[in-house]
Coordinates of C-alpha atoms and ligand atoms in Angstrom, one line a residue:
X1 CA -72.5 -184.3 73.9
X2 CA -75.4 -185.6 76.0
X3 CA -78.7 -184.9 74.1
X4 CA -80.4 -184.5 76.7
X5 CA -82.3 -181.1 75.7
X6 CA -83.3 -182.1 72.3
X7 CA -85.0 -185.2 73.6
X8 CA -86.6 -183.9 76.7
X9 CA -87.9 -181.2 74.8
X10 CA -89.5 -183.6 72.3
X11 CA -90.8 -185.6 74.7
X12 CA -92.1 -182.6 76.5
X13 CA -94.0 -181.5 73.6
X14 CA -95.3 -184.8 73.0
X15 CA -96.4 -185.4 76.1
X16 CA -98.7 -181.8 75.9
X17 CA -100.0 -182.4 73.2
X18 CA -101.1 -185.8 74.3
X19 CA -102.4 -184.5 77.3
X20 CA -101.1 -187.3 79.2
X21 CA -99.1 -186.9 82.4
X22 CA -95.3 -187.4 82.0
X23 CA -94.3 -190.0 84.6
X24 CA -91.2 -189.5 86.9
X25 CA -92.9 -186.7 88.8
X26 CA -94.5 -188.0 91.9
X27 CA -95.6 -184.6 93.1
X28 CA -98.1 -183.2 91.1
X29 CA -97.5 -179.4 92.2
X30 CA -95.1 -179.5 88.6
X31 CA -97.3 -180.4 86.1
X32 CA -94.8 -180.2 82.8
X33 CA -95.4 -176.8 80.9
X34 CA -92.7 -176.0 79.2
X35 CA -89.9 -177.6 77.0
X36 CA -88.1 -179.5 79.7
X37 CA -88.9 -182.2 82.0
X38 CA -88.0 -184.1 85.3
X39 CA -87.5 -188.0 84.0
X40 CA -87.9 -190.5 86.1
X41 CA -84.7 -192.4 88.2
X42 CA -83.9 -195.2 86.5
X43 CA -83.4 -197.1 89.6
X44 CA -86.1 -197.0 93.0
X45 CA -85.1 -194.3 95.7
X46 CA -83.2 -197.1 97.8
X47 CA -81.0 -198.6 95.5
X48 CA -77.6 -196.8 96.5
X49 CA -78.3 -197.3 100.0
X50 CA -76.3 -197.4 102.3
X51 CA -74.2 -194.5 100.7
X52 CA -77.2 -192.5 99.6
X53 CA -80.5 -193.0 101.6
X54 CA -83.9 -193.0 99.7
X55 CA -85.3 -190.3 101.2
X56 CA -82.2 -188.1 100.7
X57 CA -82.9 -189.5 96.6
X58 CA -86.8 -188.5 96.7
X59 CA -86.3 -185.1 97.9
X60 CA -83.5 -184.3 95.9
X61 CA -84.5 -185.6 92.5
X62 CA -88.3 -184.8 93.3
X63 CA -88.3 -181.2 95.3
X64 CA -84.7 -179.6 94.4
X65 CA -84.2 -181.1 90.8
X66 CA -87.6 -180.9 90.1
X67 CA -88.0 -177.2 91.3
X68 CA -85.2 -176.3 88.7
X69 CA -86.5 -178.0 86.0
X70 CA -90.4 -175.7 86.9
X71 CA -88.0 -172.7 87.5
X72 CA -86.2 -173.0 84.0
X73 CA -89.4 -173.9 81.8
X74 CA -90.5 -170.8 83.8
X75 CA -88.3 -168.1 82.9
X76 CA -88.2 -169.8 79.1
X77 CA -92.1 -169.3 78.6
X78 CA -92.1 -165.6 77.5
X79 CA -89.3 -166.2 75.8
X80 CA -90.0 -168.7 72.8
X81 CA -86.8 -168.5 70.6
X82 CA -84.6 -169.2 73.7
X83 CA -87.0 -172.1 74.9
X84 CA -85.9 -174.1 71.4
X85 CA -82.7 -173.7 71.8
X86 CA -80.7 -177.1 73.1
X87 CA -79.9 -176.8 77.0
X88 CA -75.9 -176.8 76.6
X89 CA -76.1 -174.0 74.1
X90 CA -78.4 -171.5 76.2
X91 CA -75.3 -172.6 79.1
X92 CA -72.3 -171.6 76.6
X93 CA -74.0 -168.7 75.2
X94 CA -75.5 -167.3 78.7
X95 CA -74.6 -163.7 77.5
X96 CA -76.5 -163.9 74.4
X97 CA -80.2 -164.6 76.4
X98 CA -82.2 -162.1 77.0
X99 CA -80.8 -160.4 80.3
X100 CA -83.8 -160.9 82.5
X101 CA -83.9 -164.7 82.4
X102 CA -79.8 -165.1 81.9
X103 CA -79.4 -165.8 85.8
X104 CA -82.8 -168.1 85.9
X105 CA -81.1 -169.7 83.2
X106 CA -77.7 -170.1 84.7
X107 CA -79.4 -171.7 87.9
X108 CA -81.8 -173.5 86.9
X109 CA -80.5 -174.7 83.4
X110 CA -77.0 -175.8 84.9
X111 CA -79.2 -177.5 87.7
X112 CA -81.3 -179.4 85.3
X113 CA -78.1 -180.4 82.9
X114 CA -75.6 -181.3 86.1
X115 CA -78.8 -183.6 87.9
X116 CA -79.4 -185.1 85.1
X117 CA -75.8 -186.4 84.5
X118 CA -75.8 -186.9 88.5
X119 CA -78.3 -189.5 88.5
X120 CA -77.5 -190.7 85.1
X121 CA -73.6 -191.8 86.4
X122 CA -75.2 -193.5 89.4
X123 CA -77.0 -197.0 89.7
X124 CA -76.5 -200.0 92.0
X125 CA -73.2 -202.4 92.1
X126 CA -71.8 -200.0 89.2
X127 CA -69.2 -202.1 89.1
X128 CA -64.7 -200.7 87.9
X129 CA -64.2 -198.6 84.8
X130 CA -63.4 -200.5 81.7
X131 CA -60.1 -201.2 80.5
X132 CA -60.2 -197.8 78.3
X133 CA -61.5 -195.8 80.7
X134 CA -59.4 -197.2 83.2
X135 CA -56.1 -196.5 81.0
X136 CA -57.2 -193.0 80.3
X137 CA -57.5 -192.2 84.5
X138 CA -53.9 -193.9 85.1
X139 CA -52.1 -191.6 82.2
X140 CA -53.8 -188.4 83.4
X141 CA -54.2 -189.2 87.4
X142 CA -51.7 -192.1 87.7
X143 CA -54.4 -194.3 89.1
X144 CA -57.9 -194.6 90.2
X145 CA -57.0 -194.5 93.5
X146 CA -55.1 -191.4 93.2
X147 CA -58.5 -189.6 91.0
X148 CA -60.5 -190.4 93.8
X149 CA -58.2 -188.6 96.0
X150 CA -58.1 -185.9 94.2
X151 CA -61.7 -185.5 93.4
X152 CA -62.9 -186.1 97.7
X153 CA -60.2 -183.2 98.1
X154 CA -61.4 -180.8 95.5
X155 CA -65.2 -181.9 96.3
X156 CA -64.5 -181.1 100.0
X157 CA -63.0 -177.5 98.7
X158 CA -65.7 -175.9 97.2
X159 CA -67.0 -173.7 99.8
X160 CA -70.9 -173.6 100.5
X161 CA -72.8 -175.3 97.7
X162 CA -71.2 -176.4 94.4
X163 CA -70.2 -179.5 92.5
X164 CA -67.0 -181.4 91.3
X165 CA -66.9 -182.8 87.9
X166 CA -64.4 -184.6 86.3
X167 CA -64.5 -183.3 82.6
X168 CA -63.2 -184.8 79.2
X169 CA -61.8 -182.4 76.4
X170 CA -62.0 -183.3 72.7
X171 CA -58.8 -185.7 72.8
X172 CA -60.3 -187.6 75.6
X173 CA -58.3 -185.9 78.3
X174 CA -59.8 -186.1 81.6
X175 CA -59.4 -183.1 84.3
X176 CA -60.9 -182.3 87.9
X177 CA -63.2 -179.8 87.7
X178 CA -65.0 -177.8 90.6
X179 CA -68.1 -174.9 90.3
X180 CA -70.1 -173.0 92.7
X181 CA -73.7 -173.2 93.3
X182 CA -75.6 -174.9 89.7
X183 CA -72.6 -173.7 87.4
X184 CA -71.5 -176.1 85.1
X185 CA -68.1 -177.1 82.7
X186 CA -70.9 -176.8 80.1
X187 CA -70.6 -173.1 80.5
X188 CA -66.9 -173.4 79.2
X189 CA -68.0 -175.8 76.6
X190 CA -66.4 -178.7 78.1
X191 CA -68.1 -182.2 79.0
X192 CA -68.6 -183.6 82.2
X193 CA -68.7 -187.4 82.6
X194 CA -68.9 -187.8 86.1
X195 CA -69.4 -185.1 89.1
X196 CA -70.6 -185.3 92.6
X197 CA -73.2 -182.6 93.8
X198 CA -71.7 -181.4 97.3
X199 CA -74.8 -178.8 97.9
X200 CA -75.6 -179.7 101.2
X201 CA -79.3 -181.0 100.5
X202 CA -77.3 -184.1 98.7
X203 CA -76.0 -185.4 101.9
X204 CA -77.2 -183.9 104.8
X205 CA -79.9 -186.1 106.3
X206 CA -77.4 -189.1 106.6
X207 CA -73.8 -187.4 106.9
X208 CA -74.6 -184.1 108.5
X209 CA -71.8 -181.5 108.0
X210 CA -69.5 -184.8 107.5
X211 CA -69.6 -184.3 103.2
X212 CA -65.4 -186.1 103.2
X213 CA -67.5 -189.2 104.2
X214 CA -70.2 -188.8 101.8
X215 CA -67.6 -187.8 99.2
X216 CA -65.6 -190.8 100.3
X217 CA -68.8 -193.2 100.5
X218 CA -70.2 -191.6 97.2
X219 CA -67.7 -193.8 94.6
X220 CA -69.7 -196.7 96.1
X221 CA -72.9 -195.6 94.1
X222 CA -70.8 -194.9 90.4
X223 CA -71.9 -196.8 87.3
X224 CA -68.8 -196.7 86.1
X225 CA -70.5 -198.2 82.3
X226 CA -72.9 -194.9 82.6
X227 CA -69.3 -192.9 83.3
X228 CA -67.5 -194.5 79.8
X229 CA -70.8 -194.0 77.7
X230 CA -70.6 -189.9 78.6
X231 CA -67.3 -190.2 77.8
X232 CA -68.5 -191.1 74.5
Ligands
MN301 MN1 -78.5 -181.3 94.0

């Protein structure tokens, strides 16, 4: 599983209680209060251009992931027992948070965990899976060719806002997997090791309401060695 609650909630708390200002938020509107927080791209705003431009990048990973991440340490700051708990655990046990932040949760939590695998799985000249990941896609999609196909089609599906994932069980099998709006496979305790956000804010700017181009375009910007290493 991706820690990626455990240490961003460390390095939340370390961060307040050095009083220092936790880089990767280039707005200051969202000074870190709470357990989570936005990290920084690990690559500058225009590396996956031509297929993602850099402003598309800075206003989705500053405004709309960042907003999530403000909205979730939100809703968890009355609620101090729920704010420890890891990030994929308040998404599989949604019904067993209190009910009034359950749907802040569900939006803003499954936001926060699918962005930060988004970015995460992207990078510049990403290069082809490796030879393991590469024989697991041609046993369970026949080849890659064929998951990409698969994955634009379901990706171009999901109606309004949502994502497709592409999810690994515990044997290592790998399944297409769509959600609406900030759901996530997390929710059904299942890991996702790639998935491309098709909310319309991921795209729009360049492709407009053309998302089987950006869907198409998007394989262009995988890091397929950040793909195998979620895979685990
Ligand atoms: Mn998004």
């Amino acid at each position: 599983m991706p820690n990626l609650c455990r240490r961003s909630f460390l390095a939340g708390a370390a961060a307040v209680a050095a009083n220092m200002v936790v880089p990767g938020v280039s707005h200051p509107q969202a000074p870190p209060s709470g357990p989570f927080r936005l990290a920084a791209l690990a690559y500058p705003n225009n590396a996956l251009e031509p297929h993602i431009d850099a402003r598309t990048m800075e206003l989705h990973h500053d405004r709309h992931h960042g907003a999530a991440v403000a909205g979730l340490n939100a809703a968890l700051k009355d609620h101090g027992q729920a704010a420890q708990m890891r990030l994929e655990q308040m998404l599989l046990k949604l019904g067993e948070l209190p009910e009034e932040i359950r749907t802040a949760v569900r939006n803003n939590g499954g936001s926060h965990a699918n962005h930060t695998m988004f970015w995460q799985i992207m990078g510049k000249d990403g290069g082809e899976p490796d030879s393991d990941l590469k024989r697991a896609i041609d046993r369970d999609f026949g080849s890659l060719a064929k998951l990409q196909d698969r994955f634009n089609a379901a990706g171009a599906g999901v109606f309004g806002s949502g994502w497709v994932f592409l999810t690994a069980d515990g044997d290592g099998g790998l399944a297409i997997v769509t959600k609406p709006n900030q759901d996530t496979p997390l929710m059904d305790g299942r890991r996702a090791i790639m998935g491309n956000d098709v909310w319309e804010h991921a795209y729009y700017l360049n492709y407009q309401n053309r998302r089987p181009d950006y869907l198409k375009a998007w394989w262009n910007t995988v890091n397929w060695a950040a793909v195998a290493k979620l895979r685990g």
